[in-house]
Coordinates of C-alpha atoms and ligand atoms in Angstrom, one line a residue:
X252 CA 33.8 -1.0 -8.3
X253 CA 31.1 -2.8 -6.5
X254 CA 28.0 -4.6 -8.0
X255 CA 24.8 -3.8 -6.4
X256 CA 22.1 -6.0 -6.8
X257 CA 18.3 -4.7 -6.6
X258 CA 15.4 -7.2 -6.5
X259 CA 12.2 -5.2 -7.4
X260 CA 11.6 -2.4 -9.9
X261 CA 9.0 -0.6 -8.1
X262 CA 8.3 2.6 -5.5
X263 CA 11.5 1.4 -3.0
X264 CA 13.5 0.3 -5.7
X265 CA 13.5 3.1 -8.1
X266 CA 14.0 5.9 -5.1
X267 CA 16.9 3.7 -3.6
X268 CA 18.8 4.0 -7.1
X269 CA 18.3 7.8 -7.7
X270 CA 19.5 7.9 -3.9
X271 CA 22.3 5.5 -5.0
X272 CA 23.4 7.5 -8.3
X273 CA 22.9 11.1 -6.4
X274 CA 26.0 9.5 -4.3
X275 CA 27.7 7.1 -7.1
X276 CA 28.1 7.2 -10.3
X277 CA 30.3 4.4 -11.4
X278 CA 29.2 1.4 -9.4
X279 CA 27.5 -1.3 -11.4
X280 CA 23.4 -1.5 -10.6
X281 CA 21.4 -4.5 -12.0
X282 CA 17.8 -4.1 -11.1
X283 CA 15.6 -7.4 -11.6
X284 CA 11.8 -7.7 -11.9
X285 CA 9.6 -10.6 -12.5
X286 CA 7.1 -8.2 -14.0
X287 CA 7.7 -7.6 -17.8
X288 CA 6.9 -3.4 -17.7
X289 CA 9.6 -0.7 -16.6
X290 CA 8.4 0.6 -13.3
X291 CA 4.9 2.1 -12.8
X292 CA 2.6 3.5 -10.4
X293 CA 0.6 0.9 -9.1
X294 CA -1.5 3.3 -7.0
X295 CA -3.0 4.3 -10.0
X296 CA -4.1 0.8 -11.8
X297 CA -8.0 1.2 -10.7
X298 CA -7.9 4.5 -12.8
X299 CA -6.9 2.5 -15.7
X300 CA -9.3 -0.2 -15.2
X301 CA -12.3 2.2 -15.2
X302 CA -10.7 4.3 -18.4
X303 CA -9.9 7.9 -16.3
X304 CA -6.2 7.5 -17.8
X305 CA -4.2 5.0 -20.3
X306 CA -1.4 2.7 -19.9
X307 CA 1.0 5.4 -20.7
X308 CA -0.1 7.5 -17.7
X309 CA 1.1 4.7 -15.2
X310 CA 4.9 5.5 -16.1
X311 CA 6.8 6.3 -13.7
X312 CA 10.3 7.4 -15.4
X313 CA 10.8 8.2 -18.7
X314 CA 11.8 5.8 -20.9
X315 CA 15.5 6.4 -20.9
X316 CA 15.8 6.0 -16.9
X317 CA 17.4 3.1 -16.9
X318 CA 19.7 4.4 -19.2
X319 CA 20.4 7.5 -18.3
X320 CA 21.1 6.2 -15.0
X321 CA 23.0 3.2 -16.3
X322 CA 21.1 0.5 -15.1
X323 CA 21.2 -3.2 -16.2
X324 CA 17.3 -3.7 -16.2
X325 CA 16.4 -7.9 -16.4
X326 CA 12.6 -7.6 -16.5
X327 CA 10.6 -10.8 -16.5
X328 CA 12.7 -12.7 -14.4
X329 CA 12.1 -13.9 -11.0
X330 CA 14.6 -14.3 -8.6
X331 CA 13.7 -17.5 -6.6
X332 CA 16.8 -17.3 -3.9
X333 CA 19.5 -14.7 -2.3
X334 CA 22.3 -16.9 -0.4
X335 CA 24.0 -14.0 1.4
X336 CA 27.1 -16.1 2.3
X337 CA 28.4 -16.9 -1.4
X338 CA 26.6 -13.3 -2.2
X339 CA 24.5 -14.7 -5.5
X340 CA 21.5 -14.4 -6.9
X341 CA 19.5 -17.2 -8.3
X342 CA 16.9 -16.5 -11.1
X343 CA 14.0 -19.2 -11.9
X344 CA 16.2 -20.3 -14.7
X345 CA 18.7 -20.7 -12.9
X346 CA 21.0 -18.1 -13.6
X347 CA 23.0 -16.9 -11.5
X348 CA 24.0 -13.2 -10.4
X349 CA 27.2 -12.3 -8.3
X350 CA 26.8 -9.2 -6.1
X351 CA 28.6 -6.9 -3.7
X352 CA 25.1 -5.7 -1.9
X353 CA 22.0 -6.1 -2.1
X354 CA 18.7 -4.5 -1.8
X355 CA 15.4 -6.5 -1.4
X356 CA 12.4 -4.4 -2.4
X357 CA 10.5 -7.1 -3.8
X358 CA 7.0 -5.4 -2.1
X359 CA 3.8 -7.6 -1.7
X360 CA 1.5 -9.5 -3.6
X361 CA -1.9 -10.1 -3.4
X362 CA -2.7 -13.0 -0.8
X363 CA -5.2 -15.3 -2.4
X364 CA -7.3 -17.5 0.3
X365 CA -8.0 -21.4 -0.1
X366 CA -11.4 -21.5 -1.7
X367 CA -12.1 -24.2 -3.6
X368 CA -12.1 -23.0 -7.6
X369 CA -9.8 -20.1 -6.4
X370 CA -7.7 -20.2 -9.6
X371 CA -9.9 -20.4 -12.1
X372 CA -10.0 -18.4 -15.7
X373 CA -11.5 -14.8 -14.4
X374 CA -10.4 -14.9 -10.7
X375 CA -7.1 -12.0 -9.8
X376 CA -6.0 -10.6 -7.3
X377 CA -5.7 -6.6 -8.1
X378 CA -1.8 -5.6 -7.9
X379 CA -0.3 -5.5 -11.3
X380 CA -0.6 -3.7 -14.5
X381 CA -1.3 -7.1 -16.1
X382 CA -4.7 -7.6 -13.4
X383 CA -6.0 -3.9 -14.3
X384 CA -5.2 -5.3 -18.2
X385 CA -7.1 -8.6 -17.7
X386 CA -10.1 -7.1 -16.0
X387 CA -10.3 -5.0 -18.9
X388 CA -10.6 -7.4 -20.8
X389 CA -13.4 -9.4 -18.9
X390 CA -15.0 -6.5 -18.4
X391 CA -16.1 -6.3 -22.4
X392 CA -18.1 -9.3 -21.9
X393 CA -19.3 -9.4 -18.5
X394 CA -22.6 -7.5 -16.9
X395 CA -21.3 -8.1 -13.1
X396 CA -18.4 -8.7 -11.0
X397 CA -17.8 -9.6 -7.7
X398 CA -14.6 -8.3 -5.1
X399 CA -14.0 -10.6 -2.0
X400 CA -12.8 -8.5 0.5
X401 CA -13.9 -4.5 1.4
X402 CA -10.6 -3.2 2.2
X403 CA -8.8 -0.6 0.5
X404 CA -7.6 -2.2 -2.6
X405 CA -10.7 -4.7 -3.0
X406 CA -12.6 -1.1 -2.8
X407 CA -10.6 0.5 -5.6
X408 CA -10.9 -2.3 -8.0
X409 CA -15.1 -2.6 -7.0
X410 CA -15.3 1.3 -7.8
X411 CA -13.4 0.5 -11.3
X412 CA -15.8 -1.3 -12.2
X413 CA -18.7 0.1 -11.1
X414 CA -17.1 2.8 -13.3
X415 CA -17.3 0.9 -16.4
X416 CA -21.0 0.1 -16.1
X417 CA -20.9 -3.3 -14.1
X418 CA -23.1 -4.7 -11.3
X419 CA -20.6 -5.5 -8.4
X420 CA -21.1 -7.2 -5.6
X421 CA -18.2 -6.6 -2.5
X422 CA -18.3 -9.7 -0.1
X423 CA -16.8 -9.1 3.0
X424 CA -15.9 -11.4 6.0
X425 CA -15.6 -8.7 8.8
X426 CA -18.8 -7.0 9.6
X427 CA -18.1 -3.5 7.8
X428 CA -15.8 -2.5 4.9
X429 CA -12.4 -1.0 5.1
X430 CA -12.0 -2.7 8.6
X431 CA -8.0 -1.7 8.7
X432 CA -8.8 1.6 8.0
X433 CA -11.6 2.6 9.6
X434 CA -14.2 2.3 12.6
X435 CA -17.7 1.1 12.6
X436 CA -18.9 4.5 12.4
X437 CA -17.1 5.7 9.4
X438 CA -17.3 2.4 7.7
X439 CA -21.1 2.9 8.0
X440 CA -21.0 5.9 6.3
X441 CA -18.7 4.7 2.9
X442 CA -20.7 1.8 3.1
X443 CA -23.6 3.7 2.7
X444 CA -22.4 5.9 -0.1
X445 CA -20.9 3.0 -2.1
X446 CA -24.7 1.7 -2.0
X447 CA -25.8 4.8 -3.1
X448 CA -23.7 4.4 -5.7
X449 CA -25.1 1.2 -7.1
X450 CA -22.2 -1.1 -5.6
X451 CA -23.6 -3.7 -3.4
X452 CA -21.6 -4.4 -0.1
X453 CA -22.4 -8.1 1.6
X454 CA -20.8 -8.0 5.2
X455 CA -20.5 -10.9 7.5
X456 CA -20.3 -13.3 4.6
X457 CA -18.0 -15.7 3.9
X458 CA -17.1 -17.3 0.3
X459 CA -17.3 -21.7 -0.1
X460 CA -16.8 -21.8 -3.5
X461 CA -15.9 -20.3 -6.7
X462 CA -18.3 -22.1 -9.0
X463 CA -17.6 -22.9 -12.7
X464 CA -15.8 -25.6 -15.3
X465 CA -12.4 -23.5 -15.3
X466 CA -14.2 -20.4 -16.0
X467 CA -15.8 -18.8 -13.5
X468 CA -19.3 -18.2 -13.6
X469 CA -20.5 -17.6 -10.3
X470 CA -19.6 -17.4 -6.2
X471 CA -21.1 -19.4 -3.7
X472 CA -21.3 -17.9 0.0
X473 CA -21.6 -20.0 3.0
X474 CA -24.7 -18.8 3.5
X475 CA -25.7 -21.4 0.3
X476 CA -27.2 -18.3 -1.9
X477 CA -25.4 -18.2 -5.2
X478 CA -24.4 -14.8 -7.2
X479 CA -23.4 -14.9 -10.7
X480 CA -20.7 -13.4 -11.4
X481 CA -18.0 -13.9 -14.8
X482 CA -15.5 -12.0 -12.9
X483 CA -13.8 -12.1 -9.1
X484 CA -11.8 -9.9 -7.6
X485 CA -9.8 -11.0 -4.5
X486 CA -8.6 -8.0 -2.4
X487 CA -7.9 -10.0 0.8
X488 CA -4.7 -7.8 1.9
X489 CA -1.5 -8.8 0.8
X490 CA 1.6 -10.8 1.8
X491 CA 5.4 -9.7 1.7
X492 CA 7.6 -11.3 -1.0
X493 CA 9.9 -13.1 1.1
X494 CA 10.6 -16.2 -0.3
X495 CA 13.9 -15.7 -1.8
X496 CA 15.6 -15.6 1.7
X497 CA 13.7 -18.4 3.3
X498 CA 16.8 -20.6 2.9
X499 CA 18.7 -18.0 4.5
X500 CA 20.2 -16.2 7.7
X501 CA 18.1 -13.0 7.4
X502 CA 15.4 -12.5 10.1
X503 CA 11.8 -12.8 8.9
X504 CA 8.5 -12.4 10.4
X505 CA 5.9 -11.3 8.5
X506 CA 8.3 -9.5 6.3
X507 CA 12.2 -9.3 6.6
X508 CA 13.5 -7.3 9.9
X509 CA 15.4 -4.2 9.1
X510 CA 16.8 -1.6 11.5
X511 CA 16.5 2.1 11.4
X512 CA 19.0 1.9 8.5
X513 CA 17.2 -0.5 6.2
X514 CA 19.8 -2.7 6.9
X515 CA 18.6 -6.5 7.6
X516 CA 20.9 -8.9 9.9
X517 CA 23.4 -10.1 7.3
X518 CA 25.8 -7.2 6.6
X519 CA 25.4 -6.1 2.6
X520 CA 21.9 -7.2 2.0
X521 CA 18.9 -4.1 3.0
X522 CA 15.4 -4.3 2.6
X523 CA 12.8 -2.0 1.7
X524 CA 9.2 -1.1 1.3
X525 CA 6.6 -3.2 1.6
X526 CA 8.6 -6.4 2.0
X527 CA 10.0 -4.7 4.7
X528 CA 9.1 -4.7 8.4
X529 CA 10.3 -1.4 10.1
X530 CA 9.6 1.1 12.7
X531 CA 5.9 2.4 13.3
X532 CA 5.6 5.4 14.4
X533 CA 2.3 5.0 16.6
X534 CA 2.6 1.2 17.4
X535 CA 6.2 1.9 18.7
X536 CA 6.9 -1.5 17.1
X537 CA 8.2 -3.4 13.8
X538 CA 5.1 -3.2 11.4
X539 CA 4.3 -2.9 7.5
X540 CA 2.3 -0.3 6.6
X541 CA 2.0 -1.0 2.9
X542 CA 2.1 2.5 1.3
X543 CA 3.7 4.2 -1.6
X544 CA 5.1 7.3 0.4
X545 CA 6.5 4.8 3.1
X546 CA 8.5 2.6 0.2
X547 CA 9.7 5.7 -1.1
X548 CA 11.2 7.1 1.8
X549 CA 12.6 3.9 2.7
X550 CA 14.1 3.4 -0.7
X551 CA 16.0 6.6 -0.4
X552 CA 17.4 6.3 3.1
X553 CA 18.5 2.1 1.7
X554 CA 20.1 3.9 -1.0
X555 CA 21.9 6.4 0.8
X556 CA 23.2 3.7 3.2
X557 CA 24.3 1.3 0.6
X558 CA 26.6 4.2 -0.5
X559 CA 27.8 4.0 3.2
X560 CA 25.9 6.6 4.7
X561 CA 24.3 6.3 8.3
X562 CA 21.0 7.9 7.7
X563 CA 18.0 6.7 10.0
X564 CA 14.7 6.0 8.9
X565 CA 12.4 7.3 11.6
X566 CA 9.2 4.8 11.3
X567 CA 6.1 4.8 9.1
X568 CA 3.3 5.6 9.8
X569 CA -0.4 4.1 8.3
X570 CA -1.7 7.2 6.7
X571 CA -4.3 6.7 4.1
X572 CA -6.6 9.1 1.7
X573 CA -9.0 7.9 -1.1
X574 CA -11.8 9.1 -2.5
X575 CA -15.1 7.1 -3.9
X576 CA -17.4 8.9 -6.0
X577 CA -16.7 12.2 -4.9
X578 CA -16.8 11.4 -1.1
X579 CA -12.9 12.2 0.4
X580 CA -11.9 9.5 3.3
X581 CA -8.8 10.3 5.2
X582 CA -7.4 7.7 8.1
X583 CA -4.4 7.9 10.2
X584 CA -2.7 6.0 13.0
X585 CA -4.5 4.3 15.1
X586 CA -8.6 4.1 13.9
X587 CA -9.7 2.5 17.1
X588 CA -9.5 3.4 21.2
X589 CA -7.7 0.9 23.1
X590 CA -8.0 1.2 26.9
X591 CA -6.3 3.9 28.6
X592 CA -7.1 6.4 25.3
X593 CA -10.0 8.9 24.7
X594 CA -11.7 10.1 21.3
X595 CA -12.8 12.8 20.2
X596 CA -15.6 12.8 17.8
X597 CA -17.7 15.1 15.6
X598 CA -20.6 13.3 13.1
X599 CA -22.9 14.7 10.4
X600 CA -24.4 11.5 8.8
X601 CA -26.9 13.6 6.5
X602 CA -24.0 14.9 4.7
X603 CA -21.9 12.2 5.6
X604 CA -18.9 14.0 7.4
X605 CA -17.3 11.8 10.2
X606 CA -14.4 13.5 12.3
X607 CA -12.7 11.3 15.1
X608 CA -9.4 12.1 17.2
X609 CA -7.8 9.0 18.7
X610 CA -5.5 10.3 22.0
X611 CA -3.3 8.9 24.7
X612 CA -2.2 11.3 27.4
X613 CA -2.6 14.3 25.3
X614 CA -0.6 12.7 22.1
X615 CA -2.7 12.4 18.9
X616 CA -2.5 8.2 18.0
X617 CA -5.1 8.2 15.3
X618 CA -7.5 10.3 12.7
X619 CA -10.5 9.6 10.8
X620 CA -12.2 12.3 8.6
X621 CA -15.0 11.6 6.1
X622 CA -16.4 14.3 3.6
X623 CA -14.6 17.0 5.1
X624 CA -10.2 16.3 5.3
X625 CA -9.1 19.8 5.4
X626 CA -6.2 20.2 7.7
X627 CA -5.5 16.6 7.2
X628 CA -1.6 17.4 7.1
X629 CA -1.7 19.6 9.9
X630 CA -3.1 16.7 11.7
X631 CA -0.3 13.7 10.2
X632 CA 2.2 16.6 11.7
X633 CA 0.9 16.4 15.1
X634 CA 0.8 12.9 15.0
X635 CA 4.3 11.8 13.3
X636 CA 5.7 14.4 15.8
X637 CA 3.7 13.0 18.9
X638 CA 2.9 16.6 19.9
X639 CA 1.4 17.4 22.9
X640 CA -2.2 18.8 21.9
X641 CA -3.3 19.5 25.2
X642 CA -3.7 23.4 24.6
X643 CA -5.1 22.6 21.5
X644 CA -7.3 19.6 22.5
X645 CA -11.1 21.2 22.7
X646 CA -10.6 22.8 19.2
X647 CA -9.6 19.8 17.3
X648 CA -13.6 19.2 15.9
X649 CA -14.4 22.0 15.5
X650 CA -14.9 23.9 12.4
X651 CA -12.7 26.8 12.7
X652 CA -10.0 24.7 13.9
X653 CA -6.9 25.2 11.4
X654 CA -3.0 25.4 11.8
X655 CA -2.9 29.2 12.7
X656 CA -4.2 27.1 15.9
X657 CA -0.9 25.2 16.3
X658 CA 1.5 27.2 15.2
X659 CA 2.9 28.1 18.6
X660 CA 3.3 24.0 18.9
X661 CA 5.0 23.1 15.5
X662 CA 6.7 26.3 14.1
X663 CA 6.1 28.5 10.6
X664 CA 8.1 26.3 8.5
X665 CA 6.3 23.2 9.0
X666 CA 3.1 23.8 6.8
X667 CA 1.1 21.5 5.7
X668 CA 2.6 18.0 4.5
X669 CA 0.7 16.3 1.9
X670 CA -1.2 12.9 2.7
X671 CA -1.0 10.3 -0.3
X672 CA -4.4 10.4 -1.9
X673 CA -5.0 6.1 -2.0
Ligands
FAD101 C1 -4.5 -1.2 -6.6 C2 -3.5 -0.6 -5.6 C3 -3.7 0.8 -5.2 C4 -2.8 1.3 -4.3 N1 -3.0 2.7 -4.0 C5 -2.2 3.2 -3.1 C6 -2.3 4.6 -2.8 O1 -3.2 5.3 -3.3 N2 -1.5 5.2 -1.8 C7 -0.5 4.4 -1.2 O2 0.2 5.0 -0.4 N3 -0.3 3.1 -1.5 C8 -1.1 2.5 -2.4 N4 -0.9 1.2 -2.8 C9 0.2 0.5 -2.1 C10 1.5 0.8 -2.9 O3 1.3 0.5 -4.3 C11 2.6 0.0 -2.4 O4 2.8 0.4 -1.0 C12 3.9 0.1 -3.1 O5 3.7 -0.3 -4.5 C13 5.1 -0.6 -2.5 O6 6.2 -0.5 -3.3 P1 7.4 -1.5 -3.3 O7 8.4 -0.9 -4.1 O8 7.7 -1.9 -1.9 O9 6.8 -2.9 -3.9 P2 5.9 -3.3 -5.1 O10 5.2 -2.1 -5.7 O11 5.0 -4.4 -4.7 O12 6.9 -3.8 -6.2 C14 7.8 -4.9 -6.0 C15 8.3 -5.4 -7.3 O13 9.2 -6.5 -7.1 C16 8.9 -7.5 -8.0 N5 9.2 -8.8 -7.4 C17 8.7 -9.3 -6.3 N6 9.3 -10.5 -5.9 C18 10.3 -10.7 -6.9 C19 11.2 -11.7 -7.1 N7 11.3 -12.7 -6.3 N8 12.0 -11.6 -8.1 C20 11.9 -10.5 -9.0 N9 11.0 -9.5 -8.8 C21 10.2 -9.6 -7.8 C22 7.4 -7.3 -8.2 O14 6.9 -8.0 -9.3 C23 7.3 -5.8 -8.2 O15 7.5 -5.3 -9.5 C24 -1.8 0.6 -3.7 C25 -1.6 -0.7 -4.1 C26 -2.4 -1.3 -5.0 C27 -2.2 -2.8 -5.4

């Protein structure tokens, strides 16, 4: 009976062991986590921060999953190496776990920049159940708060806050917010709302110092000017949790290699989600698109391969969709032209709706839509698929476009696949 070791106990890791235990039901799983809560949806940690749910919500098994599914669950406990020669785990108190195979789905973390006073009392990044709690908790006794960075996450946690009452402040280095995501055009647009909204966006601005005698009590740009602020968010992207096989054989780049199988270049050991680096689907290259749909897909095919199988993973794809005060903001692919492709663009700034097609002989790369999404999945179809739109191309902005205008291209039992809301 093998022993099959899984590092992570969140989106990848929990859909790799159902996949595991749809196959086997006697092999012995240990999953470890260095967080001390069963596994929860992270997505959703910005809902608890501005009070739409409670802790209980964030769940995402019931409480006897592990048991049920016979799982030896180590929670707390970080594992600091995996030598994939003598097949061990070792945990920062040193103990050490023997294994058969192994799955790596230790995801990302938030990546904090060197600013001087960076770890102060009242500075997070925004990944965890136990940020979301300590924001909370600053939140009682604060009046503003500021988020360095405007992407997605930085975004979510300013929005939060806003939410419960705060003055916030989003600094951003790049010259528009949600600069992964989206272009000039539609960043304008959120930008604009968020303002609207009473959240204050600073673009072009870079941060010299986080100002206070181990609490924080204010941010100083590098323009000089000074903004109080008890609380500071950092939501500058993330970085893959790869330090556990640093001392080892398996490939690394910005996160560990896998092929189309999960599997990394030492035989037994697979990776998956956002520690991962896999297929992309547009960029036709190894990428991370950091996304709970993409770690759950990979954890199932991992799981099915641990078992033996030989079931290919066939790329992820960036594919985004959030929502800020009632305004719905969909991007997928590619958000920018790149010589040799054409757009396609439809824009309503009054009532802020913002519709772009990104195409490259006739293949859909990329999608924005802003205040109006609908046909969203009709559109991730296309483009997952690579299908050729060129009967299709003129009616993609407008209005009355829908899929009764692609069926000929796709086929009736391909309706509408669901975008992750972000
Ligand atoms: C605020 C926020 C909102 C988001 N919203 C969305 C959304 O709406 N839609 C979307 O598609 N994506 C969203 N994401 C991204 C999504 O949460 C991630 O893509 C997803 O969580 C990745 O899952 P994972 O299993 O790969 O890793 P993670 O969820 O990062 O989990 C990895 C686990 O491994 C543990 N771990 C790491 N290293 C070690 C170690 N050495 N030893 C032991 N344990 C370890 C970690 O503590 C963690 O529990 C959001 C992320 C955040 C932070």
């Amino acid at each position: 009976m093998k022993h099959i070791c899984i590092i992570g106990n969140s989106a990848a890791a929990i859909s790799a062991v159902e996949a595991i235990r749809e196959r086997d039901k006697d092999s012995r799983i240990t999953m470890i986590s260095d967080e001390e809560y069963p596994a929860y949806c992270r997505c959703l940690i910005s809902y608890l921060l501005a009070g739409d749910i409670s802790e209980g919500k964030l769940a995402l098994r019931p409480q006897d999953f592990y048991t049920q599914n016979k799982i030896d669950l180590v929670l707390g406990k970080k594992v600091v190496k995996l030598d994939p020669k003598k097949q061990r785990l070792t945990l920062a108190d040193n103990e050490k776990i023997e294994f058969d195979i192994a799955l790596i789905a230790t995801g990302a973390r938030a990546d904090f920049p060197d600013i001087k006073g960076i770890n102060k009392e009242g500075v997070s990044g925004f990944r965890t159940i136990k940020d979301a709690k300590d924001c909370l908790t600053w939140a009682q006794f604060a009046k503003v708060a500021s988020v360095l960075g405007g992407g997605l996450i930085g975004l979510k946690a300013a929005y939060a806050l806003r939410k419960k009452g705060l003055d916030v402040k989003v600094i951003v280095k790049s010259k528009h917010v949600l600069s992964q995501v989206l272009d000039e055009t539609g960043a304008a647009i959120v930008q604009r709302h968020l303002e609207h909204h009473g959240i204050d966006v600073l673009p072009d601005q870079d941060v010299a110092e986080i100002i206070g005698n181990g609490q924080v009590k204010a941010v100083k740009l590098g323009s000089g000017k000074v903004i109080g602020s008890p609380i500071v968010i950092v939501g500058k992207g993330v970085k893959p949790n790869i330090e556990l096989v640093k001392e080892s054989d398996i490939k690394t780049e910005f996160g560990i290699i896998t092929d189309e199988y999960l599997k990394t270049n030492v035989d037994g050991i697979f990776a998956a989600g956002d520690v991962a680096q896999c297929f992309d689907l547009v960029r036709g290259a190894a990428y991370i698109n950091a996304l709970w749909p993409n770690a759950i897909e990979q954890g199932k095919i991992a799981g099915a391969n641990i078992c033996g199988e030989k079931k290919a993973y066939a790329g992820s794809l960036a594919m985004n969709s959030v929502e800020f005060f009632g305004l719905p903001i969909i991007s997928i692919g590619l958000k920018k032209t790149e010589p040799g492709f054409e757009a396609l663009e439809f824009i309503d700034k009054r009532n802020s709706i913002y519709k772009k097609f990104i195409i490259k002989e006739n293949v859909l790369k990329g999608f924005i839509a802003i205040g109006k999404i609908n046909n969203s999945g009709v559109i991730l179809k296309l483009i997952r698929d690579s299908i050729d739109i060129s009967s299709i191309k003129q009616d993609l902005v407008s209005d009355s476009f829908s899929y009764a205008r692609i069926i000929d291209l796709v086929g009736k039992d391909e309706i509408y696949t669901n975008i992750p809301a972000y």
